[in-house]
PDB file of C-alpha atoms in Angstrom:
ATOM      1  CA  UNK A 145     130.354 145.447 212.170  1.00 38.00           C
ATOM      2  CA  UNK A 146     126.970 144.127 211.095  1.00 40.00           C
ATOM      3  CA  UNK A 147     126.416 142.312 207.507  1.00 42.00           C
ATOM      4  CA  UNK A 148     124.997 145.625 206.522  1.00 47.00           C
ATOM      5  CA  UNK A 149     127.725 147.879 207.488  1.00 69.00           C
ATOM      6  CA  UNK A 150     130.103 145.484 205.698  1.00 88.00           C
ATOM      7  CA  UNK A 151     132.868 147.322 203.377  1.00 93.00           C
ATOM      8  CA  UNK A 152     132.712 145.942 199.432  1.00 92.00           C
ATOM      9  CA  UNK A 153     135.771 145.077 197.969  1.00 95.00           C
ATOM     10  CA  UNK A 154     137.432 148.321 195.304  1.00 96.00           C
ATOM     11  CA  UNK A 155     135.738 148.008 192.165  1.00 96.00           C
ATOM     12  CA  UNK A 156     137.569 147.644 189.109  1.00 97.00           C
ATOM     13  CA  UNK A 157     136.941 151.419 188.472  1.00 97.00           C
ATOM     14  CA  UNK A 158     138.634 152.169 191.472  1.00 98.00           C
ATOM     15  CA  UNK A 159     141.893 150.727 190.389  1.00 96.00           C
ATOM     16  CA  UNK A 160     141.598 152.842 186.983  1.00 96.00           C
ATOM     17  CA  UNK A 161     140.922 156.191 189.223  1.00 97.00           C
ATOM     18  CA  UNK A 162     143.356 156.374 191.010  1.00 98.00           C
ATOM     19  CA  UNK A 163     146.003 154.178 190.041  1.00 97.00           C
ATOM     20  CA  UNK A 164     149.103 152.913 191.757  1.00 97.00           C
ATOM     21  CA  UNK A 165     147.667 155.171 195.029  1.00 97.00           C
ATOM     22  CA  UNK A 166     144.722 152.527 195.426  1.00 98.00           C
ATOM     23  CA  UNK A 167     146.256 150.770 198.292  1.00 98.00           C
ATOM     24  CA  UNK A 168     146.037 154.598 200.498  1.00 98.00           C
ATOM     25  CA  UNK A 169     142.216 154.738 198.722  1.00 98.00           C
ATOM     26  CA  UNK A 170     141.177 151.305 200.163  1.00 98.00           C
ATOM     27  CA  UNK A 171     142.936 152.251 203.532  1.00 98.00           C
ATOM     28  CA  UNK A 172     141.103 155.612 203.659  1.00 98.00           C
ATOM     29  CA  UNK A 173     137.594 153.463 202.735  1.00 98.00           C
ATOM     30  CA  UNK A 174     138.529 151.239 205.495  1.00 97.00           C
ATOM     31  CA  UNK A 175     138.819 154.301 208.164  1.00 97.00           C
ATOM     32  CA  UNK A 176     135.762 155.384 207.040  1.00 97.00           C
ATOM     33  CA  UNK A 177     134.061 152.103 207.483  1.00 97.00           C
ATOM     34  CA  UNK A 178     135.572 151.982 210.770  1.00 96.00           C
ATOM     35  CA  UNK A 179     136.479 154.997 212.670  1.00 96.00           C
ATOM     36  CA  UNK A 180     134.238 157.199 210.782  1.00 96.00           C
ATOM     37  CA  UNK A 181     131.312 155.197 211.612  1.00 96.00           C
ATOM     38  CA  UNK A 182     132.326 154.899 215.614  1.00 95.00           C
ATOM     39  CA  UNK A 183     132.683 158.695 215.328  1.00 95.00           C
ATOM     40  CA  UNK A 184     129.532 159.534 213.850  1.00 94.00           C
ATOM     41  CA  UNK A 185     131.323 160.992 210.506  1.00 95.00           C
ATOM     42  CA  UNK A 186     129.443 158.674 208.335  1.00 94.00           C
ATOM     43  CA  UNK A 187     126.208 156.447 208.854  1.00 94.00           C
ATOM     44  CA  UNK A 188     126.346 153.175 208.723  1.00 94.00           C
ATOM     45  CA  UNK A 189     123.848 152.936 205.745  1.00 94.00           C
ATOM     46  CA  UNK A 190     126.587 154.398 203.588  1.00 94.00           C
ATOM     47  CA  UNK A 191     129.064 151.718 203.934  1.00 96.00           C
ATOM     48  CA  UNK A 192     128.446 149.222 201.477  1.00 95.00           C
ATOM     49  CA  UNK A 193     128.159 152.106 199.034  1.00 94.00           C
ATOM     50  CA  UNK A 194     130.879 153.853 200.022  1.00 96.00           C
ATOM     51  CA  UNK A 195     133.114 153.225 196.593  1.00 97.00           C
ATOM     52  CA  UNK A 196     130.874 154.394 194.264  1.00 93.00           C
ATOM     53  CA  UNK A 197     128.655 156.995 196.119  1.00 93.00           C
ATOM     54  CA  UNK A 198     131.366 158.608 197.854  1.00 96.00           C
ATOM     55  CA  UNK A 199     134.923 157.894 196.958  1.00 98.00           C
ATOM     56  CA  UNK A 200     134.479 157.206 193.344  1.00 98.00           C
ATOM     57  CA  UNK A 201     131.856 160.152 192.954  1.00 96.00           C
ATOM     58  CA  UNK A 202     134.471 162.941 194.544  1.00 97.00           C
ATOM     59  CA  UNK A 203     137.615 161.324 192.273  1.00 98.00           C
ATOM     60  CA  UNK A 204     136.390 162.197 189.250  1.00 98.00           C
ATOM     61  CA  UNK A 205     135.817 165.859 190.481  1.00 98.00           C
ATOM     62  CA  UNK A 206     139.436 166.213 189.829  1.00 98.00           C
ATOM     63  CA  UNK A 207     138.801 165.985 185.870  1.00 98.00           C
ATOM     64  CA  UNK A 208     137.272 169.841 186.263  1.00 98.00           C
ATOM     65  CA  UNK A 209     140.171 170.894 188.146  1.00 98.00           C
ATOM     66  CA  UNK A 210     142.718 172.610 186.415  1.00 97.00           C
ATOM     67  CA  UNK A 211     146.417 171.619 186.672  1.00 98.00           C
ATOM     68  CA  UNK A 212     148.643 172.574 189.540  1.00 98.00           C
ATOM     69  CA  UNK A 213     146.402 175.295 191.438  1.00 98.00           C
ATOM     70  CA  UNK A 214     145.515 175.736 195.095  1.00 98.00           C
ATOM     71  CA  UNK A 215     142.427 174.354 196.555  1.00 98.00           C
ATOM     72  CA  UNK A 216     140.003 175.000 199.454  1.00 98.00           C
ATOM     73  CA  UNK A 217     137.548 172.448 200.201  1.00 98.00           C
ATOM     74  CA  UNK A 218     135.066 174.191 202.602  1.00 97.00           C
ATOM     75  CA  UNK A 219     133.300 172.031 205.109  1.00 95.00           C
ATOM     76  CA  UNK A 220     135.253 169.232 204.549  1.00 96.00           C
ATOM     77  CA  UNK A 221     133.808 166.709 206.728  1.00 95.00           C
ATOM     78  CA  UNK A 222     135.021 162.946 206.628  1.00 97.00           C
ATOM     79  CA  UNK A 223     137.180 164.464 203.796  1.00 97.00           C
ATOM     80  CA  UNK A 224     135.009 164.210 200.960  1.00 97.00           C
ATOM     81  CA  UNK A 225     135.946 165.591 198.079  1.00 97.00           C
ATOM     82  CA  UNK A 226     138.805 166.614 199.463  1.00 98.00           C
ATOM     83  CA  UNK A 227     140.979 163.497 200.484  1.00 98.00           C
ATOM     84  CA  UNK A 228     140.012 161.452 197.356  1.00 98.00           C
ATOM     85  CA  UNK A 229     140.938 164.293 195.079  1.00 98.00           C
ATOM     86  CA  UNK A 230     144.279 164.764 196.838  1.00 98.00           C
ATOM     87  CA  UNK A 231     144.817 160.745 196.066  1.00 98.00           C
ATOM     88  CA  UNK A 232     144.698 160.910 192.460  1.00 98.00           C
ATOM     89  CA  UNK A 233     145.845 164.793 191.804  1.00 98.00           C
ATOM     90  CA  UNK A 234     149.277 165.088 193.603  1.00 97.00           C
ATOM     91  CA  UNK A 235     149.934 168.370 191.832  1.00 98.00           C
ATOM     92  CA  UNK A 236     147.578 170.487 193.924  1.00 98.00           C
ATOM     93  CA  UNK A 237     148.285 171.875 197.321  1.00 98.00           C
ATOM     94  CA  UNK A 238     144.782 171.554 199.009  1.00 98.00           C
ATOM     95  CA  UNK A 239     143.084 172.636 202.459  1.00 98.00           C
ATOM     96  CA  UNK A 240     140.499 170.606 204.149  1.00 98.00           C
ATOM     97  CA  UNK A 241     138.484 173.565 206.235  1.00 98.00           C
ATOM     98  CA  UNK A 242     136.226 171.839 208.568  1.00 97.00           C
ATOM     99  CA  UNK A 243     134.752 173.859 211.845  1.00 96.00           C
ATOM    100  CA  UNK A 244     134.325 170.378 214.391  1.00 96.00           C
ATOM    101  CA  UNK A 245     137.197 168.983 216.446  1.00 97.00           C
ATOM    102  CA  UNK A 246     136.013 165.595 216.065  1.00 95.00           C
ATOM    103  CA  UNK A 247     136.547 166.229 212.346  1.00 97.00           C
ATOM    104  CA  UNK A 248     139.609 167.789 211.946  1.00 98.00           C
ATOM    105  CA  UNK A 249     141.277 165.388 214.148  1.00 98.00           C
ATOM    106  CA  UNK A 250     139.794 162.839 211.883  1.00 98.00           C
ATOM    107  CA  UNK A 251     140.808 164.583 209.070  1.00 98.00           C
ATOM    108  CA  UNK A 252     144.494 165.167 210.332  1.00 98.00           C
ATOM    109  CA  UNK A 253     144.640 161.094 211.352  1.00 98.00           C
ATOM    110  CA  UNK A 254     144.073 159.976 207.484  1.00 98.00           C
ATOM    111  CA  UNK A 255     146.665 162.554 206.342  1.00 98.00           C
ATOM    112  CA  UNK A 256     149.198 161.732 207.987  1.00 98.00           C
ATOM    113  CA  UNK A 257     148.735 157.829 207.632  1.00 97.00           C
ATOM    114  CA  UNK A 258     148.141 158.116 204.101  1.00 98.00           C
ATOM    115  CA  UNK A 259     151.503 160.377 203.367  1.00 97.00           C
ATOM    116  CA  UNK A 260     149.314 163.092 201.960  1.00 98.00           C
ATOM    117  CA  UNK A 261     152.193 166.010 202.445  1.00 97.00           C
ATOM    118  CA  UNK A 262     150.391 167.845 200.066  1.00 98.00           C
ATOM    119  CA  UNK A 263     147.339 168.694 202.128  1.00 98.00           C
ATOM    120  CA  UNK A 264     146.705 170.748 205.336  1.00 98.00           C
ATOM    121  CA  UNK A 265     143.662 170.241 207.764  1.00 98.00           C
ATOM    122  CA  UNK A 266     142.423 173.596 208.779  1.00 98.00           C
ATOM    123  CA  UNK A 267     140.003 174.331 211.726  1.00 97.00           C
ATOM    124  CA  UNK A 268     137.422 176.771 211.221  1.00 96.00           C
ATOM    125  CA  UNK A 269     134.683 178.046 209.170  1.00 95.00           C
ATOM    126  CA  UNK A 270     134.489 180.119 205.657  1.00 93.00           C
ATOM    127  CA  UNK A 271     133.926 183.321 207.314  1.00 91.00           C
ATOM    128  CA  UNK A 272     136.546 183.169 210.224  1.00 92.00           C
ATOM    129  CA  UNK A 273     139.239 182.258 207.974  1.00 94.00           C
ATOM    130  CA  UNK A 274     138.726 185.017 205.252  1.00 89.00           C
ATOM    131  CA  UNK A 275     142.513 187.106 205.445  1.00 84.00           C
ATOM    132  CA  UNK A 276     144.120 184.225 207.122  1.00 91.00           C
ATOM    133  CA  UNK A 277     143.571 181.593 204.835  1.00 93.00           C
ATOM    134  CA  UNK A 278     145.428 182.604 201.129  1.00 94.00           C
ATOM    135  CA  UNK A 279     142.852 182.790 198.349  1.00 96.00           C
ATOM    136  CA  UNK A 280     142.882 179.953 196.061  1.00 97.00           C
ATOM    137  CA  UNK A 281     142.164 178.754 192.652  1.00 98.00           C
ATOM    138  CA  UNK A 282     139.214 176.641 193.384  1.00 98.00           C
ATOM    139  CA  UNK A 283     136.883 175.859 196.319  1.00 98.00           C
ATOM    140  CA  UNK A 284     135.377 172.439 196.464  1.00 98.00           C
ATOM    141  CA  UNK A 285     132.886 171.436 198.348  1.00 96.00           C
ATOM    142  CA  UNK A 286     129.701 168.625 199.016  1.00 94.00           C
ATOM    143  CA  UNK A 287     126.513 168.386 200.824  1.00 77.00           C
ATOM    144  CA  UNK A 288     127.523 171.430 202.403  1.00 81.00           C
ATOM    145  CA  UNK A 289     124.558 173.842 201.653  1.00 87.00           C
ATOM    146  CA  UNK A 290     122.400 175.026 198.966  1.00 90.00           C
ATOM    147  CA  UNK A 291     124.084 176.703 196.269  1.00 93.00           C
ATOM    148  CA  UNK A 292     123.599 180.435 197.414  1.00 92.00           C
ATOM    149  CA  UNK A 293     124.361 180.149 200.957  1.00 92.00           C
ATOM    150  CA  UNK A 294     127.224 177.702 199.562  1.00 94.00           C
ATOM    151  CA  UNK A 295     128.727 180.753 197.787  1.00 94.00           C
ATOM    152  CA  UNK A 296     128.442 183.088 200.199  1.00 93.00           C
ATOM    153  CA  UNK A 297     131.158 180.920 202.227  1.00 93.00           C
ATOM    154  CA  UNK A 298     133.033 179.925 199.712  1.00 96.00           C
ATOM    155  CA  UNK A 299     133.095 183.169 196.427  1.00 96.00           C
ATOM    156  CA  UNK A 300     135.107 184.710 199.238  1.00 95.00           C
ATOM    157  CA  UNK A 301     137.487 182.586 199.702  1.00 96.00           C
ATOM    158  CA  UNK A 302     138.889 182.855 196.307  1.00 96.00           C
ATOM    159  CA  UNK A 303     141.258 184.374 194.131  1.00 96.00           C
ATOM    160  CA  UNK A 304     140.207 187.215 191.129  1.00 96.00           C
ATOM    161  CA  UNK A 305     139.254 184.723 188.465  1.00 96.00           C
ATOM    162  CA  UNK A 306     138.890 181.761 190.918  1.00 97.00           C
ATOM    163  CA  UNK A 307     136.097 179.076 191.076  1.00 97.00           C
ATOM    164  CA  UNK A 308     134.147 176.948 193.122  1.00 97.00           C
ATOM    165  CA  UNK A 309     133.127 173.239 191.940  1.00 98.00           C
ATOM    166  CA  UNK A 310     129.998 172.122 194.490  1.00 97.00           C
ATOM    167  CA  UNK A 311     129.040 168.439 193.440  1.00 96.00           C
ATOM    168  CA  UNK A 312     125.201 168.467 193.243  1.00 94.00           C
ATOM    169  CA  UNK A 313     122.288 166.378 192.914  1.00 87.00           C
ATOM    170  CA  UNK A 314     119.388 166.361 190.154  1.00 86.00           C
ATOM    171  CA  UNK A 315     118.278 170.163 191.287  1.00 87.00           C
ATOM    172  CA  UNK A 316     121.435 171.438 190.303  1.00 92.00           C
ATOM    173  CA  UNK A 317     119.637 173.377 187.599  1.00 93.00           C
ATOM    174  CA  UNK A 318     117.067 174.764 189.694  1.00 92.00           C
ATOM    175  CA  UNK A 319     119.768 175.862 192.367  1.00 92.00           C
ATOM    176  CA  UNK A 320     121.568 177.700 189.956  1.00 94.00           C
ATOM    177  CA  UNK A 321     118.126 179.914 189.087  1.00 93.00           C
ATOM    178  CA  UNK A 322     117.583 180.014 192.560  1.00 92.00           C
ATOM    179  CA  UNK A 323     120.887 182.034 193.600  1.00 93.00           C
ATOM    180  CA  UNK A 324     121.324 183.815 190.695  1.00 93.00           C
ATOM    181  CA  UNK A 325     120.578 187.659 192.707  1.00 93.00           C
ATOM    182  CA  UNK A 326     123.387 186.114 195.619  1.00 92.00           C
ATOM    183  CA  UNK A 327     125.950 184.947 192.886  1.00 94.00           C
ATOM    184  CA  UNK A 328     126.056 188.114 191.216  1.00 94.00           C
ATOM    185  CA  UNK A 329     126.192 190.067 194.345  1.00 94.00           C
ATOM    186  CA  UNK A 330     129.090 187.852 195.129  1.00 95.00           C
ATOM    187  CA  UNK A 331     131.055 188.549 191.948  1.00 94.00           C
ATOM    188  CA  UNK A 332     130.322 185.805 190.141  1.00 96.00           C
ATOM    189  CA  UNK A 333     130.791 186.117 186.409  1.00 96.00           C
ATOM    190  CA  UNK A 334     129.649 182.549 185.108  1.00 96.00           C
ATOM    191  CA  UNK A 335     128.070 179.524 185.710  1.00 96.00           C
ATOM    192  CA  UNK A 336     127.746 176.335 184.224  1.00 96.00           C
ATOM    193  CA  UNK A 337     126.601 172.490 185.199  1.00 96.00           C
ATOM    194  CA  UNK A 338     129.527 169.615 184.632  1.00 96.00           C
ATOM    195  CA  UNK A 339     128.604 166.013 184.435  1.00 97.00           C
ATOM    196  CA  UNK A 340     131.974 163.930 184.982  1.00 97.00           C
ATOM    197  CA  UNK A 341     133.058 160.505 185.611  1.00 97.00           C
ATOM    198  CA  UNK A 342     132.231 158.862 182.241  1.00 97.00           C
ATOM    199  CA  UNK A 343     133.136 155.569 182.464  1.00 95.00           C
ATOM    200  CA  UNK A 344     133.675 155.524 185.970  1.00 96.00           C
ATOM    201  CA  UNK A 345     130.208 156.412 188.067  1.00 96.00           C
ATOM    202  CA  UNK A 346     126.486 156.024 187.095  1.00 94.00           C
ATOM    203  CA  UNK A 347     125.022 158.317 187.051  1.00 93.00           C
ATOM    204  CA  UNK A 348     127.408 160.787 186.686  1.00 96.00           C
ATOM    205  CA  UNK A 349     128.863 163.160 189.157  1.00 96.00           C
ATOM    206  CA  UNK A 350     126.932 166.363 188.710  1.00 96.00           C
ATOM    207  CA  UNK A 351     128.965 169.781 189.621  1.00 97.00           C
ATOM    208  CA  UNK A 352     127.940 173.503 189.991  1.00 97.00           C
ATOM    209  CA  UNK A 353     131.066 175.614 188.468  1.00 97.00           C
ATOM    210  CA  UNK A 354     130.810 178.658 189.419  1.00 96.00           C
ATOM    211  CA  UNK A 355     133.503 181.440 188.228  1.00 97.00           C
ATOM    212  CA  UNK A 356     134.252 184.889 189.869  1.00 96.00           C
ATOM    213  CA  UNK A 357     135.625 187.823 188.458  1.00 94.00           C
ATOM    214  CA  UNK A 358     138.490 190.460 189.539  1.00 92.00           C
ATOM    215  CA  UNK A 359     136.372 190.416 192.826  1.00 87.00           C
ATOM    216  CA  UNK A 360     135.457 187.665 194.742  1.00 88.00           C
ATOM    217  CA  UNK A 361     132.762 188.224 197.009  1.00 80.00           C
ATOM    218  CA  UNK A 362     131.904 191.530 195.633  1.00 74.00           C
ATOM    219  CA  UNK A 363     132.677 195.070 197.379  1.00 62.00           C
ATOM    220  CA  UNK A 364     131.656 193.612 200.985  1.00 63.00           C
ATOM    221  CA  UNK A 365     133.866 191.145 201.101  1.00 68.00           C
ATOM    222  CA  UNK A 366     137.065 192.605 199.522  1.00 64.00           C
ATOM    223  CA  UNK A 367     136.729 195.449 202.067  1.00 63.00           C
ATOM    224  CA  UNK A 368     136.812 192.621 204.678  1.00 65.00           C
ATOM    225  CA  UNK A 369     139.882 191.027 203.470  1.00 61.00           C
ATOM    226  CA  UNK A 370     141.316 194.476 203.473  1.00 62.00           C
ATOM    227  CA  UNK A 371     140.434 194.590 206.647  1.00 65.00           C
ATOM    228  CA  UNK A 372     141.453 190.884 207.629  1.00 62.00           C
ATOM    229  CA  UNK A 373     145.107 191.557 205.706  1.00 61.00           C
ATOM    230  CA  UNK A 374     146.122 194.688 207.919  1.00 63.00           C
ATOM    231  CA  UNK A 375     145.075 193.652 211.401  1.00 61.00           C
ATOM    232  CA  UNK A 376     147.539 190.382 210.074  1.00 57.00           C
ATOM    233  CA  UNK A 377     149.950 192.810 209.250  1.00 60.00           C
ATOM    234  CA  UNK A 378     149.637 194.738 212.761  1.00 58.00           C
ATOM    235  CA  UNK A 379     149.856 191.672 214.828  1.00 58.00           C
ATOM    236  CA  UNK A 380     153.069 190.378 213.006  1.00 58.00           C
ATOM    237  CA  UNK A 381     154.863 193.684 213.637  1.00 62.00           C
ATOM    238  CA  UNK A 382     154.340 193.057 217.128  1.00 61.00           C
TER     239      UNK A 382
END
């Protein structure tokens, strides 16, 4: 590994994040560095910023997720947010949904040698997995997509009343005004910009919350989830 590629030592934030788990944090930071670079999951740029661009950044997601709820985090990637949520929030049952092989094997490696029982690596995309998957809570997701084409993969995915945290950038503002039309087709009842990780990262971590109503998706996609739920139901009679 070049002097550029080198991995930093955990900050001192990093051992208030996420605690007596830091040893599994490091370990995932070191796959990354290492098996995520060989792979092409990461560049090699992004190493020695890896802590506090990308690990630290998706932790302190979890302080807008609510307590012991179900989450879906769509296009999943090296795992980010996904795996450094599940290190500091072991009351949530999360899926990493990721479409590539290469990443979901990945993905499935890091589980399983970090002890993460509380996680499942799905393959697929959003839209093949609506009636398969169980709606959840929340749907997490980052540098996935802009905001409305975002939605339209993940709204679906959720349960009535459900919402979707997408970490953003500095346009997170201007993406909201952009999809506005989309996110109310799509059932959305609120939305609202978070800034978290006081403290912790600088600049903050900026997140799109986006809420849904008694219909996620809208009309469209609840009459595909019908449809989804009874070929599932046909197929198990079998």
């Amino acid at each position: 590994m070049t002097e550029e590629a080198e991995l930093p030592q955990a900050p001192k934030e990093a051992q208030e994040v996420f605690g007596e788990y830091l040893p599994e944090a490091v370990r995932y930071a070191e796959l990354l560095a290492d098996a995520g670079v060989k792979r092409g999951l990461i560049g090699p740029r992004e190493v020695p910023r890896l802590w506090g661009r990308h690990l630290l950044n998706c932790a302190v997601l979890s302080e807008a997720v609510p307590e012991g709820v179900t989450v879906c985090d769509v296009g999943s990637g090296a795992g980010l947010p996904g795996i450094p949520l599940a290190l500091v929030r072991r009351d949530l049952k999360i899926t990493l949904l990721e479409p590539l092989l290469r990443r979901t094997n990945f993905l499935q490696e890091v589980v399983e040698l970090l002890g993460l029982d509380h996680v499942t690596v799905v393959r697929g995309r959003a839209e093949e997995v609506l009636g398969s998957l169980q709606p959840v809570h929340v749907v997490t997701a980052r540098a996935v997509a802009p905001l409305d084409r975002l939605a339209g993969w993940g709204v679906p995915l959720l349960r009535p009343y459900g919402e979707m945290l997408a970490l953003k950038g500095g346009t997170a503002e201007e993406e909201i005004q952009g999809a506005r039309a989309a996110l109310s087709k799509l059932g959305v009842v609120e939305t609202e910009v978070l800034h978290v990780g006081e403290g912790v990262v600088d600049p903050l971590s900026t997140v799109v919350r986006v809420v849904v109503g008694e219909s996620p998706g809208g009309v469209r996609f609840a009459a595909k989830r019908a449809k989804a739920a009874r070929t599932g139901r046909a197929r198990r009679r079998r």
